Short mmCIF file of C-alpha atoms in Angstrom, two decimals:
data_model
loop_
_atom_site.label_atom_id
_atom_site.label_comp_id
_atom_site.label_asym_id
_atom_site.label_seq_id
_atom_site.Cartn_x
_atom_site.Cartn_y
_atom_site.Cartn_z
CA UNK Y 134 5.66 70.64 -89.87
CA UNK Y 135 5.76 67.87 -87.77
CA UNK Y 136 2.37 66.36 -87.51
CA UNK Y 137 1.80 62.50 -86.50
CA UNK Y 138 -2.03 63.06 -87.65
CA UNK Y 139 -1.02 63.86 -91.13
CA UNK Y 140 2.02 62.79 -91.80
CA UNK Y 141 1.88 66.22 -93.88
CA UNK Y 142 6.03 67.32 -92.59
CA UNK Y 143 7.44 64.84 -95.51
CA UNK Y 144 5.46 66.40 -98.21
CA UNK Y 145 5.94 69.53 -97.48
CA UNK Y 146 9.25 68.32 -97.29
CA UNK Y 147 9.87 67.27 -100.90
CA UNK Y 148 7.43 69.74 -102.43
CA UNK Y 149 10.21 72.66 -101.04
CA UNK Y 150 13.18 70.24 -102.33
CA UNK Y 151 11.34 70.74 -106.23
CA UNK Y 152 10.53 74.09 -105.39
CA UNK Y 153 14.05 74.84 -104.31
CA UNK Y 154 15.37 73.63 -106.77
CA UNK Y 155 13.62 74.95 -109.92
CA UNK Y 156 14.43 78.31 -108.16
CA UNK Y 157 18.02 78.02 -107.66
CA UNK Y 158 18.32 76.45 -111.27
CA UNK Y 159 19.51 79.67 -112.83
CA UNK Y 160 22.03 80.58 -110.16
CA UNK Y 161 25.25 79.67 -111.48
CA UNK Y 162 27.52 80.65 -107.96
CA UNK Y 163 26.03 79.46 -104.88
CA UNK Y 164 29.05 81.39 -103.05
CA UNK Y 165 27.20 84.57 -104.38
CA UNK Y 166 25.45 85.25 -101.25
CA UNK Y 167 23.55 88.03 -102.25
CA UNK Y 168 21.79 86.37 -105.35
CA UNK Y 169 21.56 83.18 -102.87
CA UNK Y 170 19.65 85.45 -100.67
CA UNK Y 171 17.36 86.61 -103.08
CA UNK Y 172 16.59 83.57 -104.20
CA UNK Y 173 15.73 82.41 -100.61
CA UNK Y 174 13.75 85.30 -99.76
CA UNK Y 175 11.53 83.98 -102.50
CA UNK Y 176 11.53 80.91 -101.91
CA UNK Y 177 10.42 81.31 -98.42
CA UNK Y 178 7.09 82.90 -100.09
CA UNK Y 179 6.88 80.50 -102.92
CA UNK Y 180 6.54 77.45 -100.46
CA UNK Y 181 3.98 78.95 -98.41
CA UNK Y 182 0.92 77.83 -100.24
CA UNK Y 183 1.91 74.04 -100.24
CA UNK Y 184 3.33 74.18 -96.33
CA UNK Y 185 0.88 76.19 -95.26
CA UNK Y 186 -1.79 74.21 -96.67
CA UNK Y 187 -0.86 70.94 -95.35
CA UNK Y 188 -0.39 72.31 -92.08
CA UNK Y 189 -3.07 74.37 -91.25
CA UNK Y 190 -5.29 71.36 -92.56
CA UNK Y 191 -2.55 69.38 -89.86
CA UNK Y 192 -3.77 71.67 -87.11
CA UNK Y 193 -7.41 71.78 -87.79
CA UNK Y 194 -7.77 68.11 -87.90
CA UNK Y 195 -5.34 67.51 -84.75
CA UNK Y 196 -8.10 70.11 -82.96
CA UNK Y 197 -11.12 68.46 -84.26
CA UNK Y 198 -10.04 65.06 -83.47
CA UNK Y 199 -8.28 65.66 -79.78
CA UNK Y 200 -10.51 64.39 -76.97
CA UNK Y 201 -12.69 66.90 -75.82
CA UNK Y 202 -15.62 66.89 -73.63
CA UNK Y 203 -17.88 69.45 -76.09
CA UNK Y 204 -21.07 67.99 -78.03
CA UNK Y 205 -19.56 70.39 -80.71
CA UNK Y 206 -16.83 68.95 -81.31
CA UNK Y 207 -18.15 65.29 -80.80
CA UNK Y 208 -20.43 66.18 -83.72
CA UNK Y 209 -17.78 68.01 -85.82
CA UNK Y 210 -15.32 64.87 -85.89
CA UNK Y 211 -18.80 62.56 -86.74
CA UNK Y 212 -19.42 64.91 -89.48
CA UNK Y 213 -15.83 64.69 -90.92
CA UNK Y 214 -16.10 60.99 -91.13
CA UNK Y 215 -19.56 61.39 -92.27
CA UNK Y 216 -18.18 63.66 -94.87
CA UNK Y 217 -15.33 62.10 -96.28
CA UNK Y 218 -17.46 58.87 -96.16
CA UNK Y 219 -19.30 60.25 -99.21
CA UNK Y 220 -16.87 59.82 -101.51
CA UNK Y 221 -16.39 61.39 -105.20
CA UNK Y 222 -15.03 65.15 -104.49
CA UNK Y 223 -16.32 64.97 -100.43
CA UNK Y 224 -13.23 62.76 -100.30
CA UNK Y 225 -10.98 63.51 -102.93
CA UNK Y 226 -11.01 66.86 -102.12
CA UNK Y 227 -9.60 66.76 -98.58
CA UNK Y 228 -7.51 63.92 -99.78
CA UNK Y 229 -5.75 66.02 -102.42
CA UNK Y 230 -5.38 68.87 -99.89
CA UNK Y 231 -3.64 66.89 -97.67
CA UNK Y 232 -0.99 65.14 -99.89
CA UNK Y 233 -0.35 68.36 -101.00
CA UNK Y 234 -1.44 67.65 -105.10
CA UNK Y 235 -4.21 71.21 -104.81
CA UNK Y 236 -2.42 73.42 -102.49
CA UNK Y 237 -5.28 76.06 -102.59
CA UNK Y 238 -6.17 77.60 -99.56
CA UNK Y 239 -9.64 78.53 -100.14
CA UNK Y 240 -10.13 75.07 -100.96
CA UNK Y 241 -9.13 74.39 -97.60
CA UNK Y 242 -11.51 76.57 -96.22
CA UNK Y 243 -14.04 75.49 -98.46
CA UNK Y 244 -13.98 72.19 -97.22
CA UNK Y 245 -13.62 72.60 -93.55
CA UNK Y 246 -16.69 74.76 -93.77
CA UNK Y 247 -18.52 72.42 -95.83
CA UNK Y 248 -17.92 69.77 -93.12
CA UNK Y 249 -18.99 71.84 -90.48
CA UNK Y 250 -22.29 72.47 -92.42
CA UNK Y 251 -22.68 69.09 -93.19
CA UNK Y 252 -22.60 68.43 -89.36
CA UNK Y 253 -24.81 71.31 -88.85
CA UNK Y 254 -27.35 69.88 -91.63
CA UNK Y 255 -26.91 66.03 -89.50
CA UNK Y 256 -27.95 67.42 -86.43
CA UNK Y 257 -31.54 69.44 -88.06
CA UNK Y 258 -32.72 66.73 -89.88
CA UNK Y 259 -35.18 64.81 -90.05
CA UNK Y 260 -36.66 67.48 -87.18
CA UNK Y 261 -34.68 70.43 -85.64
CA UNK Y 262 -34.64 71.25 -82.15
CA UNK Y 263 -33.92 74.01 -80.31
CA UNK Y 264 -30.83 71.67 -78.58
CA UNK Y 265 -29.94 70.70 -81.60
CA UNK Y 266 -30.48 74.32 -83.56
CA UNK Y 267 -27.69 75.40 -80.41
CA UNK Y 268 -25.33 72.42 -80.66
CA UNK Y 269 -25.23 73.43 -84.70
CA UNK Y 270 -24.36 76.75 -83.83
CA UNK Y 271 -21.73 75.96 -81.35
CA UNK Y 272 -20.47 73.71 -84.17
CA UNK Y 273 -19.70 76.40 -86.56
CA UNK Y 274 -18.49 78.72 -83.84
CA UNK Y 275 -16.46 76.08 -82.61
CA UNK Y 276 -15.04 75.35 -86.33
CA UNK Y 277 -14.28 78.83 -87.04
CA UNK Y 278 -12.33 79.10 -83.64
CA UNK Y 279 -10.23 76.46 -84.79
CA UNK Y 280 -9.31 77.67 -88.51
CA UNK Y 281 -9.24 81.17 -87.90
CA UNK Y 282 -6.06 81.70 -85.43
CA UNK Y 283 -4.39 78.33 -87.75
CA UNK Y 284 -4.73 80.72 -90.62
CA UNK Y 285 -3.76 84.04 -88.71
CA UNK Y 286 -0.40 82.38 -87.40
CA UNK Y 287 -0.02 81.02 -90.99
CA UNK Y 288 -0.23 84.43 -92.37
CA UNK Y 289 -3.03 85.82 -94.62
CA UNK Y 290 -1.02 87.49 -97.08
CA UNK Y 291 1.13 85.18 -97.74
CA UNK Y 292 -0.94 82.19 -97.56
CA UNK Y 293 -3.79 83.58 -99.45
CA UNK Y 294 -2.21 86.24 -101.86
CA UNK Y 295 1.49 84.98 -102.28
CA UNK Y 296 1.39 87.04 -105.65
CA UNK Y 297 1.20 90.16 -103.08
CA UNK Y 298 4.57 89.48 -101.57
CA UNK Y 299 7.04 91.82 -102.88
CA UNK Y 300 9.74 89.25 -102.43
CA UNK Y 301 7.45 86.79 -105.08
CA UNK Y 302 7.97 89.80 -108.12
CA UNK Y 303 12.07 90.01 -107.28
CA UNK Y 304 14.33 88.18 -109.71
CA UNK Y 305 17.62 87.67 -107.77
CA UNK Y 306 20.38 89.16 -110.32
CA UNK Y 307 22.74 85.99 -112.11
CA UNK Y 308 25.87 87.24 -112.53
CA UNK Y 309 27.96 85.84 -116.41
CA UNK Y 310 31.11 84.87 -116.37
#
């Protein structure tokens, strides 16, 4: 979670300090290491949609931006600027995403992609050419290549469907004195 890009480690950060804490809330013994245990098991998969958010959006942007000798590339990090350049939701979007206030996912995706066809649509207008009909395609290969394996490492499941996790349903049991 340490990404000098983003800055995204601190938020992620203090988003599992509030998350963390509403969980343990109810546990009156925090010697009880078997309802502290529970507790942590869950919290491990309620904090995944914030962290893994900020950090796969870390990782995708570190890739997109790092030097690289690929017209691909070159076009995809013109095309974010481009993009976020537009303002209204083309910037507030990403910008929300990365200070962790919509920790969706698939908004994540949604945007990343939405670059990458905005830098596809940059490169065919005002006339496509075969070049730049291959360059576009490289692009979205090239942008796929770079979310895909951030999201596999991240964990499908649990980044996408945290509700699936069995761990999310278990209620650690508070013991009354």
């Amino acid at each position: 979670m340490r990404h000098p890009l983003t800055g995204g480690g601190m938020t992620v950060a203090l988003s599992d300090i509030v998350v963390l804490r509403d969980l343990l809330k109810p546990l009156r013994d925090l010697n009880d290491a078997e309802a502290l245990c529970n507790y942590l098991e869950s919290f491990y998969t309620l904090r995944k949609p914030v962290a893994s958010t900020i950090n796969t959006l870390a990782g995708a942007l570190y890739k997109v931006f790092s030097a690289s000798p690929d017209q691909a590339r070159t076009e995809m990090r013109q095309a974010c600027f481009d993009y976020l350049s537009l303002g209204g939701v083309f910037s507030n979007g990403p910008m929300s995403l990365l200070s962790g206030l919509n920790p969706k996912p698939l908004s994540l995706v949604l945007h990343f992609f939405a670059v990458a066809i905005y830098g596809v649509g940059r490169l065919l207008l005002p006339f496509p050419s075969p070049k730049r009909l291959l360059i576009g395609a490289r692009l979205i290969s090239s942008a796929s290549s770079i979310i895909f394996p951030i999201i596999k490492a991240e964990g499908l499941r649990q980044m996408f469907f945290p509700l699936t996790v069995p761990s999310y349903y278990r209620a650690a049991s508070v013991k009354r004195e």
